[in-house]
mmCIF file of C-alpha atoms in Angstrom:
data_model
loop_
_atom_site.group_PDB
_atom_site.id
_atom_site.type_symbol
_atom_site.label_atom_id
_atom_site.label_comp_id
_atom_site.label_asym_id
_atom_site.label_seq_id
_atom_site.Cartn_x
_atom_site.Cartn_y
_atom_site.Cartn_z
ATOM 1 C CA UNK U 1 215.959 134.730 159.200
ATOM 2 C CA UNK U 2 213.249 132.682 160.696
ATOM 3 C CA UNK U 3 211.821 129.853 158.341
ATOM 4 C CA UNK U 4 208.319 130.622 158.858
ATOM 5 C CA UNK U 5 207.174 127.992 155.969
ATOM 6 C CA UNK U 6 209.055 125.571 157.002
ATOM 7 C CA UNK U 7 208.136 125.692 160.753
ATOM 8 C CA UNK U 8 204.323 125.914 159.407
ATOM 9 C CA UNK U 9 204.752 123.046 157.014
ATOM 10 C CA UNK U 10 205.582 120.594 160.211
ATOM 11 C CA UNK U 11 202.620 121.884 162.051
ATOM 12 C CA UNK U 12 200.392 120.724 159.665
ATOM 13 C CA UNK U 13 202.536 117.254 158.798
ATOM 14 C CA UNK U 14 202.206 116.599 162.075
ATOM 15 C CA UNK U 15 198.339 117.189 162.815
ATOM 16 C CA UNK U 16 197.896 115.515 159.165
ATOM 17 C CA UNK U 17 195.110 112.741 159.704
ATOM 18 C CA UNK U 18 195.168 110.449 156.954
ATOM 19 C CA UNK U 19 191.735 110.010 155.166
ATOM 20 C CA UNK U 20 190.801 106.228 155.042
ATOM 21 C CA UNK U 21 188.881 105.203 151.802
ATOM 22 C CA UNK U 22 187.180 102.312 153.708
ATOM 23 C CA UNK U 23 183.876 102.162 155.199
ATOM 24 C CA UNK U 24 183.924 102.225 159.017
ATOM 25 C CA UNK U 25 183.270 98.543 159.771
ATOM 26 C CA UNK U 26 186.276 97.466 157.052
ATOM 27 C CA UNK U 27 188.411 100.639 159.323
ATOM 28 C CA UNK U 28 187.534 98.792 162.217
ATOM 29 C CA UNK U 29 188.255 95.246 161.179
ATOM 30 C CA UNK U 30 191.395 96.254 159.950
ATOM 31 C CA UNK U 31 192.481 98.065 163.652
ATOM 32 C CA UNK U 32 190.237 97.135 166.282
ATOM 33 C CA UNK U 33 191.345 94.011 168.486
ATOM 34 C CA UNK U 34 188.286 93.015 170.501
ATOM 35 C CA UNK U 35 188.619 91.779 174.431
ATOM 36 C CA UNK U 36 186.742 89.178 175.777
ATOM 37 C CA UNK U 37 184.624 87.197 175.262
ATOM 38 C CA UNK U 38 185.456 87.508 171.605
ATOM 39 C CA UNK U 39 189.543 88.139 172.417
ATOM 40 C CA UNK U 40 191.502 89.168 168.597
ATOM 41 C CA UNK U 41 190.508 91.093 165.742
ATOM 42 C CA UNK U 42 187.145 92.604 165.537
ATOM 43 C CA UNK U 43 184.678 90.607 163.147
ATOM 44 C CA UNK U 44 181.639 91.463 161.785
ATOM 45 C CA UNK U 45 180.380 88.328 161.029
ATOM 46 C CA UNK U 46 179.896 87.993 164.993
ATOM 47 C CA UNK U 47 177.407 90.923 164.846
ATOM 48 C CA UNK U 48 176.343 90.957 161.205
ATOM 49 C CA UNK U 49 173.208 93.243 162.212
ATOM 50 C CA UNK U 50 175.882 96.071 163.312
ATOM 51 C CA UNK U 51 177.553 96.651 160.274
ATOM 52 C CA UNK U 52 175.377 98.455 158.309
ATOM 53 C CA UNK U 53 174.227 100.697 161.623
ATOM 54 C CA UNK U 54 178.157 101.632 162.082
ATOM 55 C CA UNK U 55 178.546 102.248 158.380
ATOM 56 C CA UNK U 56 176.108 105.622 158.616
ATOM 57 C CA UNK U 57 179.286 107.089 160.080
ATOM 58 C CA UNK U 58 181.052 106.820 156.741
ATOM 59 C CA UNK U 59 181.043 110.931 155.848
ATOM 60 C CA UNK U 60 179.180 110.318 152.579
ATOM 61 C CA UNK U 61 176.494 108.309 153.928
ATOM 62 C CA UNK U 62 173.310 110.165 153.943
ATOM 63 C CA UNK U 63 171.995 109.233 157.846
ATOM 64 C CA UNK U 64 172.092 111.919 159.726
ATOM 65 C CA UNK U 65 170.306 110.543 162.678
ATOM 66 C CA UNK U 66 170.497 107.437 163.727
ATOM 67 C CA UNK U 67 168.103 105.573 166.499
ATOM 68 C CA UNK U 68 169.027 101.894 167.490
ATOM 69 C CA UNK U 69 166.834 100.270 169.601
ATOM 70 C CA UNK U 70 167.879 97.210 170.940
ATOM 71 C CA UNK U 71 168.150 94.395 173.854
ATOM 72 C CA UNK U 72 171.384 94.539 176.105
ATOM 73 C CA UNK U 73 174.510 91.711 174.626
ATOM 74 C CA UNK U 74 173.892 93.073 170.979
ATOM 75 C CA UNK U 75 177.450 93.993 170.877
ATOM 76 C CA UNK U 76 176.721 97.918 170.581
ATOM 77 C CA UNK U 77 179.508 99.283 172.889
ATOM 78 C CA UNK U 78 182.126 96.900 171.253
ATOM 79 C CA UNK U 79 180.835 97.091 167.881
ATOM 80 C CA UNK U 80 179.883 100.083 166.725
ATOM 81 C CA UNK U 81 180.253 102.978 169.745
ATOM 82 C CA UNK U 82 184.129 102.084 169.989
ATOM 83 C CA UNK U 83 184.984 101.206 166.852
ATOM 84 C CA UNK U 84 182.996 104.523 165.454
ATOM 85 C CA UNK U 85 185.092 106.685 167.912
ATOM 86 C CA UNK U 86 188.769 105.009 166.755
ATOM 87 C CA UNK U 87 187.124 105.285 162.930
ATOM 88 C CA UNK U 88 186.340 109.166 163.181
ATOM 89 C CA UNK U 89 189.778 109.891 165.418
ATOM 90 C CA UNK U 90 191.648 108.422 162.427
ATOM 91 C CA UNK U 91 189.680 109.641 159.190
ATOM 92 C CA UNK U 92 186.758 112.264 159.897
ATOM 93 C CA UNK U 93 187.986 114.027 162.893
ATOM 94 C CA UNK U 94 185.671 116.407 165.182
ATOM 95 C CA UNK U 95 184.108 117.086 168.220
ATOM 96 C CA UNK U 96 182.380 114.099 170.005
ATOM 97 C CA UNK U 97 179.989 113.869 172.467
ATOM 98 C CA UNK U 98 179.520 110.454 174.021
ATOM 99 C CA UNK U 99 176.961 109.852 177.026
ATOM 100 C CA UNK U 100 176.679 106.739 179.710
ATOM 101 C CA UNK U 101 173.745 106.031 181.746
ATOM 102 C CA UNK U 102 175.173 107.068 184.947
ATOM 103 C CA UNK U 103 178.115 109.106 186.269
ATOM 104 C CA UNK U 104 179.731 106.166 187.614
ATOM 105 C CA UNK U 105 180.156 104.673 183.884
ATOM 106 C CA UNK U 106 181.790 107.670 182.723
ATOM 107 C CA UNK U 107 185.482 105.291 183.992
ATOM 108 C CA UNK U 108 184.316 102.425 182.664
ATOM 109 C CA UNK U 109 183.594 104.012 178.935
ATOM 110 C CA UNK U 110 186.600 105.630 178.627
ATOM 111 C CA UNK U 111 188.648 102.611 179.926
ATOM 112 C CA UNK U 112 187.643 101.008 176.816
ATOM 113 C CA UNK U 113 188.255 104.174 174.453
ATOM 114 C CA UNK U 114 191.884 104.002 176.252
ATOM 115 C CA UNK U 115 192.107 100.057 175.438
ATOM 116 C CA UNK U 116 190.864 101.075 171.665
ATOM 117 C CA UNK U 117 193.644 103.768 171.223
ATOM 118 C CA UNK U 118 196.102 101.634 172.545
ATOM 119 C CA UNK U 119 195.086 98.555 170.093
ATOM 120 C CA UNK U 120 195.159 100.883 167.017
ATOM 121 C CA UNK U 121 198.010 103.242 167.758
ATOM 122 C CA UNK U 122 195.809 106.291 168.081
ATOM 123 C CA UNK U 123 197.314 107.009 171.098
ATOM 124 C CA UNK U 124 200.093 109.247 169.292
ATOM 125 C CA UNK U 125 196.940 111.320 168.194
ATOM 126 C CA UNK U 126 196.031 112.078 171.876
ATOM 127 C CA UNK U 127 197.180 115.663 172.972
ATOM 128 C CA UNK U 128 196.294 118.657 173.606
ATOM 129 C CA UNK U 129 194.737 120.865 170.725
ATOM 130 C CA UNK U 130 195.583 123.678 172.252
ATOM 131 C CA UNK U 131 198.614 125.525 174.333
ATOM 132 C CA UNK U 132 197.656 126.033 178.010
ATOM 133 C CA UNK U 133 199.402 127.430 181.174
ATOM 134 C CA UNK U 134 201.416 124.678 182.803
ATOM 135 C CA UNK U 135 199.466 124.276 185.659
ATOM 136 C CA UNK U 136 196.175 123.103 183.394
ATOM 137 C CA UNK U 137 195.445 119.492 182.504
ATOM 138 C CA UNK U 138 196.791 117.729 179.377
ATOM 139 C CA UNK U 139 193.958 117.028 176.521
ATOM 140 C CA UNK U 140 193.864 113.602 177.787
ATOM 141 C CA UNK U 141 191.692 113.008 181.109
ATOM 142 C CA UNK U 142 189.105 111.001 182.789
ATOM 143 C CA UNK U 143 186.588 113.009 180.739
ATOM 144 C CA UNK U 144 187.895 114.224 177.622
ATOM 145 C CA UNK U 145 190.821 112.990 175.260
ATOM 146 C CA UNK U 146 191.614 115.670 172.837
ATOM 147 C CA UNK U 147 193.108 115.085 169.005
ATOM 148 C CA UNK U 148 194.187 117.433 165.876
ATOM 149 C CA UNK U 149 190.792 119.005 165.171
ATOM 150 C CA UNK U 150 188.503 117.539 167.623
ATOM 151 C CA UNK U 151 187.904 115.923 171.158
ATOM 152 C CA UNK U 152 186.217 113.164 172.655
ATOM 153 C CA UNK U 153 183.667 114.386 175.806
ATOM 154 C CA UNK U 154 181.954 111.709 177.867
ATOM 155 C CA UNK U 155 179.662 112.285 180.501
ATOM 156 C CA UNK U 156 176.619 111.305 182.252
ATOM 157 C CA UNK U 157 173.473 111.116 179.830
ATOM 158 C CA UNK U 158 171.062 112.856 182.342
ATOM 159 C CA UNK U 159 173.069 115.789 182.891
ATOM 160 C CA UNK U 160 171.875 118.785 180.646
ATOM 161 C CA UNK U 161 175.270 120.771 181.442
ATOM 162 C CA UNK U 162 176.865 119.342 178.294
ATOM 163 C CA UNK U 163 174.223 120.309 176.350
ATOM 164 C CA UNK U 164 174.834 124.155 176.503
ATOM 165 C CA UNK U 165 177.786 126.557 174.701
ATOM 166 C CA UNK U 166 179.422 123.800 172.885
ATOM 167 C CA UNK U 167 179.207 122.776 168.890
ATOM 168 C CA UNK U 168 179.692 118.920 168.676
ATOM 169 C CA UNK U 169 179.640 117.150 165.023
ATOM 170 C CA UNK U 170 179.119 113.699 166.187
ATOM 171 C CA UNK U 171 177.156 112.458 169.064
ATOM 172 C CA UNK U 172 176.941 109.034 170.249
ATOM 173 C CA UNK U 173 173.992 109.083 172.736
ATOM 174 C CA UNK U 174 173.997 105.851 174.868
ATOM 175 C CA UNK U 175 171.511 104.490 176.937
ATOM 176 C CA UNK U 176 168.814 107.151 175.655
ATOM 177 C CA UNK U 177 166.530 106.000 178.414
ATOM 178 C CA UNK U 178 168.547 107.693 181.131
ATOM 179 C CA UNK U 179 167.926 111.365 179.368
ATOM 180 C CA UNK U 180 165.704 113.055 180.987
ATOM 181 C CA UNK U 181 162.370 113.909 179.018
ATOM 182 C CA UNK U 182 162.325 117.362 179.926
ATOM 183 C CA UNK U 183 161.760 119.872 183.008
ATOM 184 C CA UNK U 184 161.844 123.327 183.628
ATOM 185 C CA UNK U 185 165.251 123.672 183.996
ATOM 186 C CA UNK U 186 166.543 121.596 180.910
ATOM 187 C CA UNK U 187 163.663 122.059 178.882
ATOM 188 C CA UNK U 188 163.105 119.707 175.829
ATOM 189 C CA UNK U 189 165.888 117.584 176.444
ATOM 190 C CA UNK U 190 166.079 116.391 172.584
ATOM 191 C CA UNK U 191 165.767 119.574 171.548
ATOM 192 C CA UNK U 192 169.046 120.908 173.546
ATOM 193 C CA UNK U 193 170.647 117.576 171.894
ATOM 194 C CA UNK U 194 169.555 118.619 168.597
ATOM 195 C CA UNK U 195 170.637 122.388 168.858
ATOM 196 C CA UNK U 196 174.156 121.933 169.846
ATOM 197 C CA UNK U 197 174.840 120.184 166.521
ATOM 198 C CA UNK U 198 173.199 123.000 164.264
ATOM 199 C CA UNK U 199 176.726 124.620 162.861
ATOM 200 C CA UNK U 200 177.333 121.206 161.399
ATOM 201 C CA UNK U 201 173.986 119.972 160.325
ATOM 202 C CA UNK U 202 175.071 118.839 157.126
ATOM 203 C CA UNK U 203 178.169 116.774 158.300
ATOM 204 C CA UNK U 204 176.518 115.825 161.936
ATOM 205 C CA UNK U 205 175.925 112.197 162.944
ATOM 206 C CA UNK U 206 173.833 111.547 165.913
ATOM 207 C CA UNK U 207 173.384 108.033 166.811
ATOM 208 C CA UNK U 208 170.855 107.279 169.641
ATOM 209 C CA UNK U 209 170.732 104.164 171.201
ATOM 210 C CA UNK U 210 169.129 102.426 174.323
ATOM 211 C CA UNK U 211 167.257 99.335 175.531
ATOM 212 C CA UNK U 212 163.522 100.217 175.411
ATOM 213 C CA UNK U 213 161.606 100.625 178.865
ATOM 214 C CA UNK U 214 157.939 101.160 179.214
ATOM 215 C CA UNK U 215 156.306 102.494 175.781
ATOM 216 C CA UNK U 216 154.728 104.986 176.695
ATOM 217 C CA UNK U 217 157.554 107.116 178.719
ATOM 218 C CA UNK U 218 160.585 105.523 176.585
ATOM 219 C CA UNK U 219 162.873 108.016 174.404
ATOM 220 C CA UNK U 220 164.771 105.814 172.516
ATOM 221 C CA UNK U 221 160.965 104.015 170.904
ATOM 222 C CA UNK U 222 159.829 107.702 170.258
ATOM 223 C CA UNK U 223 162.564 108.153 168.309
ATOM 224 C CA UNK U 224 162.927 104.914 166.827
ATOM 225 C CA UNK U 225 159.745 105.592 165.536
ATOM 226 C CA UNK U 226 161.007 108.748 164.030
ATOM 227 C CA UNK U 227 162.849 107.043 161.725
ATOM 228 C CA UNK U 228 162.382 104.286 158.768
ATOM 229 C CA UNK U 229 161.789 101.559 161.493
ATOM 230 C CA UNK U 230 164.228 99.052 160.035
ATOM 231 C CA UNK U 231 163.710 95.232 160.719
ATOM 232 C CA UNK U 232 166.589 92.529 160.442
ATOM 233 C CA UNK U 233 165.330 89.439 158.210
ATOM 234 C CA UNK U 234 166.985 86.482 158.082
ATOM 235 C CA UNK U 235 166.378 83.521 155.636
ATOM 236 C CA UNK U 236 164.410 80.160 157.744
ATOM 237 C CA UNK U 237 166.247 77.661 157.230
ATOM 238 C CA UNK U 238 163.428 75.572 156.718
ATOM 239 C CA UNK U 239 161.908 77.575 153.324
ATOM 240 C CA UNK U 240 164.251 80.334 152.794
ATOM 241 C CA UNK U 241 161.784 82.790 153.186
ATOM 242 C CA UNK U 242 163.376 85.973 154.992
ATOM 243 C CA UNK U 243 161.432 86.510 158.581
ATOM 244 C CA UNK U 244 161.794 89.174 161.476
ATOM 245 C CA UNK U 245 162.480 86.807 164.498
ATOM 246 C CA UNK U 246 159.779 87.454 166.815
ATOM 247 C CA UNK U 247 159.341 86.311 170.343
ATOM 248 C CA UNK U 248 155.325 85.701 169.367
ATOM 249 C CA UNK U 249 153.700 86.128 166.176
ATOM 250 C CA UNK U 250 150.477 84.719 164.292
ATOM 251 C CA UNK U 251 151.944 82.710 161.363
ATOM 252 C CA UNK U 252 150.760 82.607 158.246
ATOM 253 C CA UNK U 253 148.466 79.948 158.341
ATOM 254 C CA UNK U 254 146.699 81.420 161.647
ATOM 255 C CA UNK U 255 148.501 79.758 164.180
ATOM 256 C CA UNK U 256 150.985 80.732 166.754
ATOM 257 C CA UNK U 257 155.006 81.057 165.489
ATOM 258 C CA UNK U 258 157.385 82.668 166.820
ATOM 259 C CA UNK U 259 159.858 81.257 170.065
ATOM 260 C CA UNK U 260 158.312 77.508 171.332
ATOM 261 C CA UNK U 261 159.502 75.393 174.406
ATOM 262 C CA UNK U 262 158.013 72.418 176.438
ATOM 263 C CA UNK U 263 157.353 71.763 179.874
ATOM 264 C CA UNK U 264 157.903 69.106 181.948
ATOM 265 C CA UNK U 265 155.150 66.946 184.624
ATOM 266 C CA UNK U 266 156.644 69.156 186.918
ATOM 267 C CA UNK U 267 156.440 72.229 184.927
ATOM 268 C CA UNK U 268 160.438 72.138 184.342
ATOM 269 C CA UNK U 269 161.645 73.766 180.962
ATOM 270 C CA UNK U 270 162.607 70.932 178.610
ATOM 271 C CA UNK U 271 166.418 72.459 176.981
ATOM 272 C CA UNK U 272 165.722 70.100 173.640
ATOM 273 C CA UNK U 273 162.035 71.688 173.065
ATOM 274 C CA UNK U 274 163.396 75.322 172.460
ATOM 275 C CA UNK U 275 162.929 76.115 169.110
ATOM 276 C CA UNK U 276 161.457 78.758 166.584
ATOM 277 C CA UNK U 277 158.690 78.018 164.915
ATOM 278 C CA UNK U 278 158.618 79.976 161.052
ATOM 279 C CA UNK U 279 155.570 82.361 160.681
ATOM 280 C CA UNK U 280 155.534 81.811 156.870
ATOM 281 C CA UNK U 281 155.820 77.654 156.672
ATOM 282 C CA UNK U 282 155.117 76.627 160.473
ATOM 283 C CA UNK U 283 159.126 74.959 159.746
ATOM 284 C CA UNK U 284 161.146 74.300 163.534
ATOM 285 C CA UNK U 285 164.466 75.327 163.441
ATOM 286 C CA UNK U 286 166.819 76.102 166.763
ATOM 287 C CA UNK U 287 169.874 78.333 167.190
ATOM 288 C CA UNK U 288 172.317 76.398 167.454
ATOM 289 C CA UNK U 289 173.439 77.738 163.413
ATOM 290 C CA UNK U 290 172.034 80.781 164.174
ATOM 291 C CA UNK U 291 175.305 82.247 163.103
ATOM 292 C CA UNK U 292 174.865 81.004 159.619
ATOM 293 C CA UNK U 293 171.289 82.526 158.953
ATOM 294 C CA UNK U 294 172.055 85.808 160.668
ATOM 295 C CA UNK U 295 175.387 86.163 158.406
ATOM 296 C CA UNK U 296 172.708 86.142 155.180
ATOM 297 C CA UNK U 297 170.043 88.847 157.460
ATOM 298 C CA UNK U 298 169.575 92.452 155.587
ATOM 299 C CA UNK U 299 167.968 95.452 157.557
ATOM 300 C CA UNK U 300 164.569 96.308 155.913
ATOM 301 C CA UNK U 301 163.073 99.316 156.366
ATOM 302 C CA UNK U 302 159.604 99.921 157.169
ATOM 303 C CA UNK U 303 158.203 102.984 157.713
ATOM 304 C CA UNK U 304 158.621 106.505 156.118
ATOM 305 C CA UNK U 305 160.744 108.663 158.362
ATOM 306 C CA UNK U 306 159.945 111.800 159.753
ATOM 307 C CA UNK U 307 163.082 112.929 157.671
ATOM 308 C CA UNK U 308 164.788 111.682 154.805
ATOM 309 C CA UNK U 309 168.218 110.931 156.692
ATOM 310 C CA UNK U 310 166.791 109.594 159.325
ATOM 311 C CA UNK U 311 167.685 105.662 159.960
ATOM 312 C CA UNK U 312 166.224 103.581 162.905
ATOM 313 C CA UNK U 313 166.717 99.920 163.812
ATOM 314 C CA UNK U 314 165.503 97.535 166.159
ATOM 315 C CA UNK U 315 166.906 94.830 167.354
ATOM 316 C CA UNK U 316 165.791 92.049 169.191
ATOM 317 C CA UNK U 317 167.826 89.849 171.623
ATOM 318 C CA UNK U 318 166.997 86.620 169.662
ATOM 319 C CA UNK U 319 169.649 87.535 167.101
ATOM 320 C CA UNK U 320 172.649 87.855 170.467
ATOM 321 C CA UNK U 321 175.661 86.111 169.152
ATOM 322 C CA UNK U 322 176.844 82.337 169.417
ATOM 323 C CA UNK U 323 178.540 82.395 172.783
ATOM 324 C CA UNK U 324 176.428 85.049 174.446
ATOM 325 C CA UNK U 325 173.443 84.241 175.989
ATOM 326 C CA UNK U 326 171.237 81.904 173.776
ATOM 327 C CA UNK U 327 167.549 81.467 172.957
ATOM 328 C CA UNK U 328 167.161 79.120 176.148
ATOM 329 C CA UNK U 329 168.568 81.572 178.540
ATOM 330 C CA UNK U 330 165.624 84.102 177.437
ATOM 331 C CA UNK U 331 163.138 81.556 177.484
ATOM 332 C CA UNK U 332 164.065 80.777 181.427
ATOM 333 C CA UNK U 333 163.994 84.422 181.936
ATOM 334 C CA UNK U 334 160.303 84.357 180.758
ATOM 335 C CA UNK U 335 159.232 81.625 182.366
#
């Protein structure tokens, strides 16, 4: 006689995913081993800003929706898109929907969800979910890598195709800017995001997440503005008084703060003159510890959001990481 119980009791041991009890930035320190230019294990206090927005993945955080708004070199694709897809493979498994800005990024994403499953030995998790005639393709692809209970899907972020006939729980919407508003044919293109994640609207995590374009046609500031409109402060190191790096702002005391820099007789930036100048004391203070004020930043929220678990952050390019481009590469740029 067949050992049914048995036979069923392997099944399930061997689709088993092991719930972590950490929070999805101590998962990812833990597994993830970064590439260059930051080559080892994955550290947070690199990023500091992204470890609360990769934490609203954790299944009993109440975010729901999640808009990040933010200057390219941020470390969003290596800090929290990766990391959050290894994290949910591993301890919340379900259907993912991740988007690029173009077709010809679709490669290039899931090279680094390959290098990510490889680091962390999730590869053993990759396989079909499903029996298939021979002649189909395995669940892992150029566009899809299947695992016990869910699937990973990336595509293009202007093609509406993916978002009709399928339930996903999590989407990671990247480069929001490259969705198309709407049209006749897609309609609302929000809306069709919004609607394929209605069977698990209680569970669902939708993070959106773009550099900003033109204000008036941009999606990713019209729905960072849907949100509590959180602000990273950090402590100046010249008064401890926690600030929003700005690139321009009217200080306290009426005149200009914000980023400073010097020119030359022949109008020739001046590397030693690049500074910020504190909007609540008028204190100078450069980047080159940036590291150690950013490490002591908190996100503050700012607005009420259109809905209670909806979180939105902006983040500016003054707080890039030490090694990345610095305050007076983006001063050059301006000038």
């Amino acid at each position: 006689m067949v050992d049914y119980t048995s036979q069923l009791e392997r099944i399930l041991e061997s689709a088993r995913v092991k719930i972590s009890e950490l929070r999805p930035s101590e998962w990812a320190e833990k597994n993830i081993i970064m590439p260059k230019p930051f080559p080892g294990p994955l550290r947070y206090e690199k990023t500091p800003y992204t470890r609360e927005i990769i934490d609203c993945f954790a299944p009993d955080h109440p975010a729901r929706e999640i808009a990040v708004m933010g200057a390219a070199q941020f470390g969003k694709t290596a800090s929290i898109i990766v990391p959050v897809i290894g994290y949910i493979i591993a301890n919340d498994p379900g259907n993912i929907i991740m988007t690029v800005g173009h077709e010809d990024l679709v490669e290039e994403a899931m090279n680094n969800i390959d290098a990510m499953l490889d680091s962390t030995g999730l590869r053993k998790l990759i396989r079909p979910s499903a029996q298939r005639a021979k002649a189909q393709k395995s669940g892992d692809t150029n566009t899809i890598k299947e695992f016990p209970f869910g699937y990973i899907k990336v595509s293009a972020a202007s093609n509406p195709k993916i978002w009709r006939q399928v339930n996903y729980k999590f989407g990671l919407i990247d480069d929001y800017e490259a969705v198309r508003g709407g049209s006749k044919i897609a309609g609302d293109t929000r809306d069709l995001i919004e609607k394929r994640f209605t069977v698990y609207d209680k569970t669902k995590k939708i993070l959106y997440i773009s550099s900003p374009e033109l204000e008036d046609n941009s999606n990713i500031v019209k729905v960072y503005k849907m949100g509590d409109q959180r602000k990273f402060l950090v402590p100046c190191p010249c008064c401890g008084t926690f600030i929003e790096l700005k690139w321009s702002v009217t200080g306290s005391s009426g005149k200009p703060a914000g980023m400073i820099w010097e020119l030359d007789d022949e109008h020739k930036l001046i590397p030693e003159s690049v500074g910020y100048v504190c909007q609540e004391c008028d204190g100078f203070f450069t980047d080159q510890n940036k590291s150690d004020y950013v490490n002591r930043g908190y996100w503050n929220p700012t607005a009420k959001p259109f809905k209670p678990d909806f979180y939105s952050y902006h983040m500016s390019a003054l707080y890039s990481p030490h090694g990345m481009s610095d305050w007076e590469h983006y001063v050059y740029k301006w000038i």
